[in-house]
Amino acid sequence: EVRMVESGGDLVQPGGSLRLSCVTSGFMFETYPIFWVRQAPGKGLERVSMVGRLGDTTYADSVKGRFTASRDNAKKTAYLQMDSLKPEDTAVYYCAIDPTRPTGQGTQVTVSS
């Protein structure tokens, strides 16, 4: 059974930072790209980033230069470092193998003063 467990979300002030973690099990982590997606209140899923098998990354324009995705294949864990957070980053964040079908419970990120 594929399991994706996100953590690290919190309430943070604008300009602050958070580091999200995604601990996985049940599949060959090292052979899959890992996506981070988010869902803001009342909106659909938005793809935030992708970290490939070898650590190559892509980002949505809205987070480019502020977010950094990474992975540790030995720990079967992916990370999303989020800096210079803005109120519009407020959302539930998920990690996923399929960016259209996240299966974890997500972690809430709220950016507010």
Short mmCIF file of N, CA, C and O in Angstrom, two decimals, residues 40-77:
data_model
loop_
_atom_site.label_atom_id
_atom_site.label_comp_id
_atom_site.label_asym_id
_atom_site.label_seq_id
_atom_site.Cartn_x
_atom_site.Cartn_y
_atom_site.Cartn_z
N ALA A 40 -5.81 25.56 -2.14
CA ALA A 40 -6.26 26.68 -1.33
C ALA A 40 -7.77 26.58 -1.13
O ALA A 40 -8.47 25.92 -1.91
N PRO A 41 -8.29 27.24 -0.10
CA PRO A 41 -9.74 27.16 0.16
C PRO A 41 -10.55 27.57 -1.07
O PRO A 41 -10.31 28.63 -1.67
N GLY A 42 -11.48 26.72 -1.46
CA GLY A 42 -12.36 27.03 -2.57
C GLY A 42 -11.74 26.91 -3.95
O GLY A 42 -12.36 27.28 -4.95
N LYS A 43 -10.51 26.40 -4.03
CA LYS A 43 -9.82 26.30 -5.32
C LYS A 43 -9.42 24.85 -5.60
O LYS A 43 -9.47 24.00 -4.74
N GLY A 44 -9.02 24.62 -6.84
CA GLY A 44 -8.58 23.29 -7.24
C GLY A 44 -7.14 23.04 -6.89
O GLY A 44 -6.43 23.90 -6.35
N LEU A 45 -6.67 21.86 -7.23
CA LEU A 45 -5.28 21.50 -6.99
C LEU A 45 -4.35 22.32 -7.88
O LEU A 45 -4.62 22.49 -9.07
N GLU A 46 -3.27 22.78 -7.30
CA GLU A 46 -2.25 23.52 -8.05
C GLU A 46 -0.92 22.79 -7.89
O GLU A 46 -0.49 22.52 -6.76
N ARG A 47 -0.28 22.47 -9.00
CA ARG A 47 1.02 21.84 -8.92
C ARG A 47 2.07 22.88 -8.54
O ARG A 47 2.19 23.91 -9.20
N VAL A 48 2.81 22.59 -7.49
CA VAL A 48 3.79 23.53 -6.96
C VAL A 48 5.19 23.19 -7.44
O VAL A 48 5.93 24.06 -7.89
N SER A 49 5.57 21.92 -7.33
CA SER A 49 6.92 21.55 -7.71
C SER A 49 6.99 20.06 -8.02
O SER A 49 6.09 19.29 -7.69
N MET A 50 8.08 19.69 -8.65
CA MET A 50 8.39 18.30 -8.92
C MET A 50 9.87 18.09 -8.66
O MET A 50 10.70 18.92 -9.05
N VAL A 51 10.21 17.00 -7.97
CA VAL A 51 11.61 16.63 -7.82
C VAL A 51 11.76 15.25 -8.45
O VAL A 51 11.10 14.29 -8.07
N GLY A 52 12.63 15.18 -9.46
CA GLY A 52 12.82 13.95 -10.21
C GLY A 52 13.65 12.93 -9.45
O GLY A 52 14.15 13.18 -8.35
N ARG A 53 13.81 11.78 -10.09
CA ARG A 53 14.53 10.67 -9.46
C ARG A 53 15.94 11.05 -9.05
O ARG A 53 16.46 10.58 -8.04
N LEU A 54 16.57 11.89 -9.84
CA LEU A 54 17.95 12.26 -9.58
C LEU A 54 18.08 13.64 -8.96
O LEU A 54 19.17 14.20 -8.91
N GLY A 55 16.96 14.19 -8.50
CA GLY A 55 16.99 15.47 -7.82
C GLY A 55 16.75 16.68 -8.70
O GLY A 55 16.80 17.81 -8.21
N ASP A 56 16.50 16.47 -9.98
CA ASP A 56 16.15 17.60 -10.85
C ASP A 56 14.80 18.15 -10.43
O ASP A 56 13.93 17.40 -9.97
N THR A 57 14.61 19.45 -10.57
CA THR A 57 13.40 20.08 -10.05
C THR A 57 12.74 21.01 -11.07
O THR A 57 13.40 21.57 -11.95
N THR A 58 11.43 21.14 -10.93
CA THR A 58 10.66 22.15 -11.65
C THR A 58 9.71 22.81 -10.66
O THR A 58 9.35 22.20 -9.65
N TYR A 59 9.34 24.05 -10.97
CA TYR A 59 8.50 24.82 -10.07
C TYR A 59 7.44 25.60 -10.83
O TYR A 59 7.66 26.03 -11.96
N ALA A 60 6.31 25.82 -10.16
CA ALA A 60 5.32 26.74 -10.69
C ALA A 60 5.91 28.15 -10.65
O ALA A 60 6.71 28.48 -9.77
N ASP A 61 5.50 28.98 -11.59
CA ASP A 61 6.01 30.35 -11.63
C ASP A 61 5.73 31.08 -10.33
O ASP A 61 6.52 31.93 -9.90
N SER A 62 4.62 30.75 -9.69
CA SER A 62 4.21 31.47 -8.49
C SER A 62 5.14 31.22 -7.29
O SER A 62 5.13 32.00 -6.33
N VAL A 63 5.94 30.16 -7.35
CA VAL A 63 6.82 29.85 -6.22
C VAL A 63 8.29 29.84 -6.61
O VAL A 63 9.16 29.67 -5.73
N LYS A 64 8.58 30.01 -7.88
CA LYS A 64 9.96 29.94 -8.35
C LYS A 64 10.82 30.98 -7.65
O LYS A 64 10.43 32.14 -7.51
N GLY A 65 11.97 30.54 -7.17
CA GLY A 65 12.88 31.43 -6.45
C GLY A 65 12.61 31.51 -4.96
O GLY A 65 13.41 32.06 -4.21
N ARG A 66 11.47 30.95 -4.53
CA ARG A 66 11.13 30.99 -3.10
C ARG A 66 11.06 29.59 -2.48
O ARG A 66 11.35 29.41 -1.31
N PHE A 67 10.66 28.61 -3.28
CA PHE A 67 10.53 27.24 -2.79
C PHE A 67 11.65 26.38 -3.37
O PHE A 67 12.07 26.59 -4.51
N THR A 68 12.08 25.40 -2.58
CA THR A 68 13.10 24.45 -3.03
C THR A 68 12.67 23.04 -2.67
O THR A 68 12.47 22.72 -1.49
N ALA A 69 12.52 22.20 -3.69
CA ALA A 69 12.15 20.80 -3.46
C ALA A 69 13.42 19.94 -3.45
O ALA A 69 14.37 20.22 -4.19
N SER A 70 13.41 18.91 -2.64
CA SER A 70 14.54 17.99 -2.57
C SER A 70 14.04 16.62 -2.13
O SER A 70 12.86 16.45 -1.81
N ARG A 71 14.96 15.67 -2.15
CA ARG A 71 14.58 14.31 -1.74
C ARG A 71 15.78 13.59 -1.16
O ARG A 71 16.93 13.91 -1.49
N ASP A 72 15.49 12.61 -0.32
CA ASP A 72 16.50 11.73 0.23
C ASP A 72 16.04 10.31 -0.08
O ASP A 72 15.15 9.78 0.61
N ASN A 73 16.60 9.71 -1.11
CA ASN A 73 16.14 8.39 -1.53
C ASN A 73 16.40 7.32 -0.46
O ASN A 73 15.62 6.38 -0.33
N ALA A 74 17.47 7.47 0.31
CA ALA A 74 17.76 6.49 1.36
C ALA A 74 16.68 6.51 2.44
O ALA A 74 16.35 5.48 3.03
N LYS A 75 16.13 7.69 2.70
CA LYS A 75 15.09 7.82 3.73
C LYS A 75 13.68 7.75 3.14
O LYS A 75 12.70 7.85 3.88
N LYS A 76 13.59 7.63 1.81
CA LYS A 76 12.28 7.60 1.14
C LYS A 76 11.44 8.81 1.54
O LYS A 76 10.22 8.71 1.77
N THR A 77 12.08 9.94 1.59
CA THR A 77 11.45 11.17 2.07
C THR A 77 11.72 12.31 1.09
O THR A 77 12.84 12.44 0.58
#
